Amino acid sequence: MASHRRPKQPSRARLTLLGAAASAAATVGVTATSASADPGQSIDDVREEVDELHHEAEEITEEYNGAKERETELQAEIEELQDSAARGQERLNELRNGMGSMAAAQYRNGGLDPSMQLFLSSDPDAFLDQASALDQLSAKQAESLRLIQEQQRTLDQQREEAGERLAELEDVRSTLSEQKDTIQGKLGEAQSLLNQLTEEERQQVAAAEQAEAEEAARASRSEDRATTDPSSGSTSDAAASSRGQAALNAAATKLGAPYVWASAGPNSFDCSGLTSWAYAQAGVSLPRVSQDQANAGTRVSMSELAPGDLVFFYPELTHVGIYAGNGQMLHAPRPGGNVEYASMSIMPFQFGTRVG
């Protein structure tokens, strides 16, 4: 997702965020000129603006993911309604053919009953509303007409529902297009600001980012050893659930995979895309959007976290990762970044969720 930070973080964290964002141009592929830094802006000032733009893009990306999921649902609903309507039309045709056979038999045997003539030349619904007309029909004819009426109403309802879903699908696709443009615009503005950094500054922040990622990975490996060694006496984290640990192990196989917004694997991910993919490998189906994933299990506090728990950040719950132990998480961070270990302190933590 976007670059992340807790307000007024130490300068090292700020450099890390800038370094990851500085490589975003290769991923975003958008050049924007609407954002420009004031001549007197410091690196931290630029970072503040870039961070805000990335966070805004992250919020919209989760909205995009939700709309994309709804698009898929609508397509399935429309296909089902259309299939049902097609089968219903076939059934209606069969019923009408059967009524026609009755009429033909009557004609051959001395003439068409007046009530049958009325039915064949008018709307069945209007005809059936006339109780006196029903009295003139045989029980078999009346039952056939009722079946035709019921089938016609069902068919009309299915077609109406399909039309409503198609209209909603068109609205969703329009929303997706607008959100995509907005996301790319935000990322492009951020890149325009980052382009003002000198080459030396870019190298500094890239080095700082690499150092932090390596430190987080070492801390996570240290925690892994502590939780598997009974003699370590480690009590810093609760015991991991089997599915949570399996999801964490799966996510770890994607270290270094590129962040791509709205991607859910297997070769690139956004934040909720990584968590949903990882848990799928553990046999658990998670919702696609981070806000929905927050309700997929039991909520836990910071002190109750165990490796494999989902961890959520920002009041809007727009970023999610997988707790890796020792205050570290594994996540897909932001455009231009890769799946990595990171300290949970770089973002405003809200709560964890234990799944399975």
Tab-separated table of C-alpha atoms in Angstrom:
chain	number	residue	atom	x	y	z
A	1	MET	CA	0.000	0.000	0.000
A	2	ALA	CA	1.191	3.477	0.743
A	3	SER	CA	4.273	4.365	2.738
A	4	HIS	CA	3.526	4.274	6.446
A	5	ARG	CA	4.633	6.129	9.513
A	6	ARG	CA	3.529	7.084	12.981
A	7	PRO	CA	3.392	10.915	13.299
A	8	LYS	CA	6.630	12.492	14.485
A	9	GLN	CA	8.658	9.303	14.139
A	10	PRO	CA	12.465	9.477	14.516
A	11	SER	CA	14.358	10.632	11.448
A	12	ARG	CA	15.551	7.108	10.630
A	13	ALA	CA	11.996	5.884	10.129
A	14	ARG	CA	11.303	8.906	7.969
A	15	LEU	CA	14.291	8.131	5.800
A	16	THR	CA	13.116	4.545	5.466
A	17	LEU	CA	9.722	5.605	4.236
A	18	LEU	CA	11.207	7.997	1.761
A	19	GLY	CA	13.647	5.427	0.458
A	20	ALA	CA	10.924	2.908	-0.308
A	21	ALA	CA	8.736	5.525	-1.913
A	22	ALA	CA	11.584	6.868	-4.017
A	23	SER	CA	11.568	3.681	-6.092
A	24	ALA	CA	7.826	3.894	-6.784
A	25	ALA	CA	8.186	5.312	-10.290
A	26	ALA	CA	9.141	1.924	-11.723
A	27	THR	CA	5.988	0.360	-10.291
A	28	VAL	CA	3.476	3.161	-10.805
A	29	GLY	CA	4.488	4.198	-14.293
A	30	VAL	CA	2.760	7.559	-13.852
A	31	THR	CA	4.339	10.972	-14.190
A	32	ALA	CA	2.528	13.806	-12.450
A	33	THR	CA	3.339	17.487	-12.428
A	34	SER	CA	0.598	18.775	-10.136
A	35	ALA	CA	2.706	18.401	-6.978
A	36	SER	CA	5.817	20.408	-6.367
A	37	ALA	CA	7.813	21.210	-3.271
A	38	ASP	CA	8.416	24.717	-2.024
A	39	PRO	CA	11.997	25.847	-2.544
A	40	GLY	CA	12.658	25.876	1.200
A	41	GLN	CA	11.182	22.441	1.969
A	42	SER	CA	13.365	19.979	3.853
A	43	ILE	CA	13.543	16.254	3.168
A	44	ASP	CA	11.259	15.683	6.141
A	45	ASP	CA	8.734	18.176	4.748
A	46	VAL	CA	8.716	16.374	1.417
A	47	ARG	CA	8.401	13.072	3.237
A	48	GLU	CA	5.357	14.338	5.123
A	49	GLU	CA	3.614	15.209	1.865
A	50	VAL	CA	4.624	11.961	0.194
A	51	ASP	CA	3.469	9.929	3.181
A	52	GLU	CA	0.070	11.614	3.171
A	53	LEU	CA	-0.368	11.042	-0.555
A	54	HIS	CA	0.518	7.368	-0.174
A	55	HIS	CA	-1.862	6.971	2.744
A	56	GLU	CA	-4.671	8.548	0.703
A	57	ALA	CA	-3.851	6.179	-2.156
A	58	GLU	CA	-3.969	3.267	0.300
A	59	GLU	CA	-7.454	4.180	1.492
A	60	ILE	CA	-8.712	4.396	-2.077
A	61	THR	CA	-6.985	1.127	-2.980
A	62	GLU	CA	-8.942	-0.744	-0.300
A	63	GLU	CA	-12.126	0.862	-1.658
A	64	TYR	CA	-11.048	-0.276	-5.114
A	65	ASN	CA	-10.495	-3.819	-3.834
A	66	GLY	CA	-13.989	-3.828	-2.346
A	67	ALA	CA	-15.521	-2.559	-5.584
A	68	LYS	CA	-13.570	-5.150	-7.557
A	69	GLU	CA	-14.904	-7.876	-5.287
A	70	ARG	CA	-18.452	-6.580	-5.785
A	71	GLU	CA	-17.905	-6.585	-9.550
A	72	THR	CA	-17.029	-10.279	-9.398
A	73	GLU	CA	-20.082	-11.026	-7.252
A	74	LEU	CA	-22.368	-9.131	-9.635
A	75	GLN	CA	-21.016	-10.950	-12.658
A	76	ALA	CA	-21.766	-14.291	-10.984
A	77	GLU	CA	-25.263	-13.157	-9.953
A	78	ILE	CA	-26.042	-11.903	-13.459
A	79	GLU	CA	-24.885	-15.148	-15.053
A	80	GLU	CA	-27.039	-17.158	-12.646
A	81	LEU	CA	-30.098	-14.976	-13.271
A	82	GLN	CA	-29.611	-15.138	-17.020
A	83	ASP	CA	-29.247	-18.924	-16.902
A	84	SER	CA	-32.373	-19.200	-14.750
A	85	ALA	CA	-34.291	-16.925	-17.107
A	86	ALA	CA	-33.238	-19.022	-20.096
A	87	ARG	CA	-34.423	-22.197	-18.354
A	88	GLY	CA	-37.611	-20.429	-17.326
A	89	GLN	CA	-38.298	-19.380	-20.901
A	90	GLU	CA	-37.870	-22.969	-22.041
A	91	ARG	CA	-40.335	-24.134	-19.390
A	92	LEU	CA	-42.800	-21.406	-20.383
A	93	ASN	CA	-42.552	-22.431	-24.005
A	94	GLU	CA	-43.240	-26.042	-23.035
A	95	LEU	CA	-46.329	-25.039	-21.045
A	96	ARG	CA	-47.638	-22.875	-23.872
A	97	ASN	CA	-47.023	-25.669	-26.372
A	98	GLY	CA	-48.988	-27.978	-24.113
A	99	MET	CA	-51.871	-25.537	-24.014
A	100	GLY	CA	-51.702	-25.254	-27.773
A	101	SER	CA	-51.962	-29.033	-28.054
A	102	MET	CA	-55.103	-28.923	-25.924
A	103	ALA	CA	-56.591	-26.285	-28.194
A	104	ALA	CA	-55.753	-28.301	-31.295
A	105	ALA	CA	-57.396	-31.387	-29.809
A	106	GLN	CA	-60.552	-29.416	-29.024
A	107	TYR	CA	-60.676	-28.063	-32.545
A	108	ARG	CA	-60.391	-31.524	-34.062
A	109	ASN	CA	-63.162	-32.808	-31.804
A	110	GLY	CA	-65.785	-30.310	-32.802
A	111	GLY	CA	-64.547	-26.797	-32.271
A	112	LEU	CA	-62.523	-24.617	-29.922
A	113	ASP	CA	-64.057	-23.817	-26.566
A	114	PRO	CA	-64.836	-20.066	-26.314
A	115	SER	CA	-62.837	-19.783	-23.096
A	116	MET	CA	-59.837	-21.350	-24.812
A	117	GLN	CA	-60.190	-18.887	-27.673
A	118	LEU	CA	-60.201	-16.061	-25.151
A	119	PHE	CA	-57.020	-17.318	-23.507
A	120	LEU	CA	-55.125	-17.829	-26.749
A	121	SER	CA	-55.909	-14.308	-27.931
A	122	SER	CA	-55.236	-12.383	-24.718
A	123	ASP	CA	-52.891	-11.933	-21.784
A	124	PRO	CA	-53.069	-15.018	-19.498
A	125	ASP	CA	-52.900	-12.837	-16.373
A	126	ALA	CA	-55.862	-10.733	-17.443
A	127	PHE	CA	-57.753	-13.838	-18.501
A	128	LEU	CA	-57.140	-15.648	-15.206
A	129	ASP	CA	-58.415	-12.660	-13.266
A	130	GLN	CA	-61.856	-13.393	-14.690
A	131	ALA	CA	-63.341	-15.985	-12.315
A	132	SER	CA	-66.227	-16.647	-14.636
A	133	ALA	CA	-63.818	-17.618	-17.402
A	134	LEU	CA	-62.026	-20.070	-15.112
A	135	ASP	CA	-65.326	-21.784	-14.406
A	136	GLN	CA	-65.609	-22.664	-18.100
A	137	LEU	CA	-62.276	-24.484	-18.186
A	138	SER	CA	-61.599	-28.059	-17.313
A	139	ALA	CA	-59.465	-28.713	-14.224
A	140	LYS	CA	-56.520	-29.702	-16.435
A	141	GLN	CA	-56.806	-26.534	-18.515
A	142	ALA	CA	-57.098	-24.341	-15.431
A	143	GLU	CA	-54.013	-25.916	-13.863
A	144	SER	CA	-52.022	-25.436	-17.071
A	145	LEU	CA	-53.019	-21.789	-17.190
A	146	ARG	CA	-52.000	-21.265	-13.568
A	147	LEU	CA	-48.595	-22.802	-14.267
A	148	ILE	CA	-48.151	-20.545	-17.278
A	149	GLN	CA	-49.105	-17.498	-15.221
A	150	GLU	CA	-46.706	-18.436	-12.413
A	151	GLN	CA	-43.847	-19.145	-14.821
A	152	GLN	CA	-44.392	-15.863	-16.651
A	153	ARG	CA	-44.295	-13.883	-13.430
A	154	THR	CA	-41.128	-15.664	-12.283
A	155	LEU	CA	-39.505	-14.997	-15.636
A	156	ASP	CA	-40.435	-11.308	-15.520
A	157	GLN	CA	-38.992	-11.035	-12.004
A	158	GLN	CA	-35.715	-12.713	-13.020
A	159	ARG	CA	-35.343	-10.404	-15.977
A	160	GLU	CA	-36.019	-7.377	-13.797
A	161	GLU	CA	-33.432	-8.498	-11.238
A	162	ALA	CA	-30.885	-9.151	-13.983
A	163	GLY	CA	-31.506	-5.648	-15.329
A	164	GLU	CA	-30.940	-4.148	-11.866
A	165	ARG	CA	-27.696	-6.104	-11.430
A	166	LEU	CA	-26.491	-5.000	-14.862
A	167	ALA	CA	-27.156	-1.365	-13.960
A	168	GLU	CA	-25.283	-1.794	-10.667
A	169	LEU	CA	-22.415	-3.487	-12.489
A	170	GLU	CA	-22.137	-0.518	-14.824
A	171	ASP	CA	-21.992	1.837	-11.825
A	172	VAL	CA	-19.350	-0.321	-10.117
A	173	ARG	CA	-17.185	-0.369	-13.230
A	174	SER	CA	-17.468	3.403	-13.508
A	175	THR	CA	-16.399	3.686	-9.867
A	176	LEU	CA	-13.457	1.346	-10.475
A	177	SER	CA	-12.254	3.503	-13.348
A	178	GLU	CA	-12.494	6.661	-11.248
A	179	GLN	CA	-10.712	5.056	-8.288
A	180	LYS	CA	-7.950	3.737	-10.514
A	181	ASP	CA	-7.360	7.207	-11.934
A	182	THR	CA	-7.359	8.714	-8.436
A	183	ILE	CA	-4.885	6.161	-7.078
A	184	GLN	CA	-2.502	6.643	-9.975
A	185	GLY	CA	-2.845	10.401	-9.612
A	186	LYS	CA	-1.938	10.292	-5.912
A	187	LEU	CA	1.065	8.066	-6.568
A	188	GLY	CA	2.122	10.247	-9.458
A	189	GLU	CA	2.003	13.346	-7.258
A	190	ALA	CA	4.114	11.579	-4.656
A	191	GLN	CA	6.652	10.597	-7.284
A	192	SER	CA	6.814	14.148	-8.569
A	193	LEU	CA	7.834	15.283	-5.092
A	194	LEU	CA	10.365	12.486	-4.695
A	195	ASN	CA	11.957	13.318	-8.003
A	196	GLN	CA	13.309	16.456	-6.351
A	197	LEU	CA	15.648	14.450	-4.117
A	198	THR	CA	19.265	14.406	-5.150
A	199	GLU	CA	20.988	11.168	-6.098
A	200	GLU	CA	22.975	11.297	-2.866
A	201	GLU	CA	19.776	11.632	-0.827
A	202	ARG	CA	18.237	8.726	-2.680
A	203	GLN	CA	21.226	6.527	-1.872
A	204	GLN	CA	21.083	7.513	1.786
A	205	VAL	CA	17.442	6.666	2.209
A	206	ALA	CA	17.795	3.422	0.236
A	207	ALA	CA	20.632	2.339	2.533
A	208	ALA	CA	18.593	3.235	5.616
A	209	GLU	CA	15.636	1.240	4.315
A	210	GLN	CA	17.783	-1.814	3.632
A	211	ALA	CA	19.297	-1.634	7.114
A	212	GLU	CA	15.881	-1.465	8.773
A	213	ALA	CA	14.517	-4.383	6.729
A	214	GLU	CA	17.539	-6.517	7.678
A	215	GLU	CA	17.160	-5.583	11.353
A	216	ALA	CA	13.468	-6.518	11.312
A	217	ALA	CA	14.233	-9.849	9.634
A	218	ARG	CA	16.893	-10.649	12.258
A	219	ALA	CA	14.458	-9.832	15.064
A	220	SER	CA	11.814	-12.089	13.517
A	221	ARG	CA	14.253	-14.988	13.120
A	222	SER	CA	15.337	-14.534	16.721
A	223	GLU	CA	11.713	-14.736	17.851
A	224	ASP	CA	11.163	-17.862	15.756
A	225	ARG	CA	14.042	-19.580	17.553
A	226	ALA	CA	12.736	-18.465	20.943
A	227	THR	CA	9.231	-19.806	20.357
A	228	THR	CA	10.529	-23.213	19.200
A	229	ASP	CA	13.173	-23.609	21.944
A	230	PRO	CA	11.587	-24.535	25.311
A	231	SER	CA	14.789	-23.578	27.145
A	232	SER	CA	14.636	-20.002	25.897
A	233	GLY	CA	12.067	-18.981	28.490
A	234	SER	CA	10.559	-16.480	26.068
A	235	THR	CA	7.155	-15.211	27.152
A	236	SER	CA	6.925	-12.124	24.951
A	237	ASP	CA	4.286	-13.537	22.620
A	238	ALA	CA	1.318	-15.874	22.987
A	239	ALA	CA	1.399	-19.274	21.324
A	240	ALA	CA	0.663	-19.108	17.626
A	241	SER	CA	-2.371	-20.896	16.218
A	242	SER	CA	-1.551	-23.646	13.739
A	243	ARG	CA	-3.298	-21.862	10.870
A	244	GLY	CA	-1.818	-18.500	11.800
A	245	GLN	CA	1.680	-19.986	11.854
A	246	ALA	CA	1.032	-21.690	8.515
A	247	ALA	CA	-0.119	-18.384	7.033
A	248	LEU	CA	2.978	-16.618	8.356
A	249	ASN	CA	5.207	-19.338	6.913
A	250	ALA	CA	3.471	-18.995	3.539
A	251	ALA	CA	3.865	-15.221	3.539
A	252	ALA	CA	7.561	-15.599	4.353
A	253	THR	CA	8.053	-17.481	1.087
A	254	LYS	CA	7.051	-14.255	-0.711
A	255	LEU	CA	9.693	-12.045	0.868
A	256	GLY	CA	10.948	-9.698	-1.833
A	257	ALA	CA	7.827	-10.040	-3.998
A	258	PRO	CA	6.862	-6.631	-5.400
A	259	TYR	CA	3.993	-4.551	-4.109
A	260	VAL	CA	1.382	-3.973	-6.803
A	261	TRP	CA	-1.842	-2.283	-5.774
A	262	ALA	CA	-4.999	-4.403	-6.175
A	263	SER	CA	-2.875	-7.558	-6.585
A	264	ALA	CA	-3.417	-10.718	-4.514
A	265	GLY	CA	-0.610	-12.952	-5.750
A	266	PRO	CA	0.922	-15.238	-6.409
A	267	ASN	CA	3.805	-13.102	-7.669
A	268	SER	CA	2.841	-9.596	-6.472
A	269	PHE	CA	0.649	-8.242	-3.678
A	270	ASP	CA	-0.908	-5.284	-1.982
A	271	CYS	CA	-1.295	-5.452	1.809
A	272	SER	CA	-4.644	-7.255	2.045
A	273	GLY	CA	-3.779	-9.267	-1.048
A	274	LEU	CA	-0.787	-10.768	0.777
A	275	THR	CA	-2.754	-11.639	3.902
A	276	SER	CA	-5.640	-13.202	1.974
A	277	TRP	CA	-3.200	-15.217	-0.166
A	278	ALA	CA	-1.167	-16.384	2.833
A	279	TYR	CA	-4.197	-17.535	4.770
A	280	ALA	CA	-5.566	-19.299	1.701
A	281	GLN	CA	-2.397	-21.413	1.737
A	282	ALA	CA	-3.304	-22.332	5.321
A	283	GLY	CA	-6.795	-23.398	4.258
A	284	VAL	CA	-8.586	-20.250	5.446
A	285	SER	CA	-10.624	-18.027	3.131
A	286	LEU	CA	-10.323	-14.369	4.135
A	287	PRO	CA	-12.287	-11.453	2.700
A	288	ARG	CA	-10.327	-9.409	0.162
A	289	VAL	CA	-10.513	-6.011	1.889
A	290	SER	CA	-8.576	-5.122	5.055
A	291	GLN	CA	-11.630	-3.705	6.864
A	292	ASP	CA	-13.490	-6.971	6.276
A	293	GLN	CA	-10.489	-9.068	7.313
A	294	ALA	CA	-10.569	-7.259	10.662
A	295	ASN	CA	-13.843	-9.067	11.429
A	296	ALA	CA	-12.661	-12.503	10.305
A	297	GLY	CA	-11.603	-13.709	13.738
A	298	THR	CA	-11.182	-12.787	17.408
A	299	ARG	CA	-9.720	-9.387	18.181
A	300	VAL	CA	-6.618	-9.251	20.361
A	301	SER	CA	-4.598	-6.424	21.874
A	302	MET	CA	-0.925	-5.677	21.324
A	303	SER	CA	0.061	-7.647	24.450
A	304	GLU	CA	-1.942	-10.682	23.311
A	305	LEU	CA	-0.481	-10.947	19.812
A	306	ALA	CA	0.885	-14.272	18.607
A	307	PRO	CA	2.814	-14.996	15.395
A	308	GLY	CA	0.368	-15.370	12.530
A	309	ASP	CA	-2.227	-12.932	13.873
A	310	LEU	CA	-3.447	-10.257	11.485
A	311	VAL	CA	-2.429	-6.756	12.579
A	312	PHE	CA	-4.324	-3.633	11.518
A	313	PHE	CA	-3.220	-0.021	11.304
A	314	TYR	CA	-4.779	3.449	11.020
A	315	PRO	CA	-8.250	4.285	12.354
A	316	GLU	CA	-9.758	3.379	8.971
A	317	LEU	CA	-8.023	-0.060	9.107
A	318	THR	CA	-6.510	0.603	5.691
A	319	HIS	CA	-3.338	-1.406	6.242
A	320	VAL	CA	-2.916	-5.013	7.368
A	321	GLY	CA	0.051	-7.283	7.938
A	322	ILE	CA	0.859	-10.583	9.664
A	323	TYR	CA	2.449	-10.500	13.093
A	324	ALA	CA	5.856	-12.173	13.057
A	325	GLY	CA	6.753	-11.904	16.752
A	326	ASN	CA	9.008	-9.615	18.768
A	327	GLY	CA	7.156	-6.472	17.664
A	328	GLN	CA	7.696	-7.226	13.983
A	329	MET	CA	5.265	-7.877	11.161
A	330	LEU	CA	5.502	-9.235	7.650
A	331	HIS	CA	3.613	-7.111	5.115
A	332	ALA	CA	3.395	-5.702	1.606
A	333	PRO	CA	4.273	-2.090	2.382
A	334	ARG	CA	3.650	0.386	-0.459
A	335	PRO	CA	4.165	1.087	-4.170
A	336	GLY	CA	7.801	0.616	-5.057
A	337	GLY	CA	8.374	-1.651	-2.068
A	338	ASN	CA	8.564	-5.412	-1.645
A	339	VAL	CA	7.122	-7.883	0.840
A	340	GLU	CA	9.255	-7.432	3.942
A	341	TYR	CA	9.575	-7.623	7.702
A	342	ALA	CA	9.083	-4.298	9.472
A	343	SER	CA	8.660	-2.912	12.957
A	344	MET	CA	5.048	-2.384	13.957
A	345	SER	CA	6.048	0.975	15.429
A	346	ILE	CA	6.181	2.641	12.005
A	347	MET	CA	2.374	2.851	11.835
A	348	PRO	CA	-0.499	3.580	14.232
A	349	PHE	CA	-1.501	0.094	15.424
A	350	GLN	CA	-5.214	-0.481	16.116
A	351	PHE	CA	-5.650	-4.147	17.073
A	352	GLY	CA	-4.916	-7.696	15.996
A	353	THR	CA	-7.242	-10.441	14.796
A	354	ARG	CA	-6.663	-14.136	15.453
A	355	VAL	CA	-8.022	-16.379	12.721
A	356	GLY	CA	-8.509	-20.119	13.039
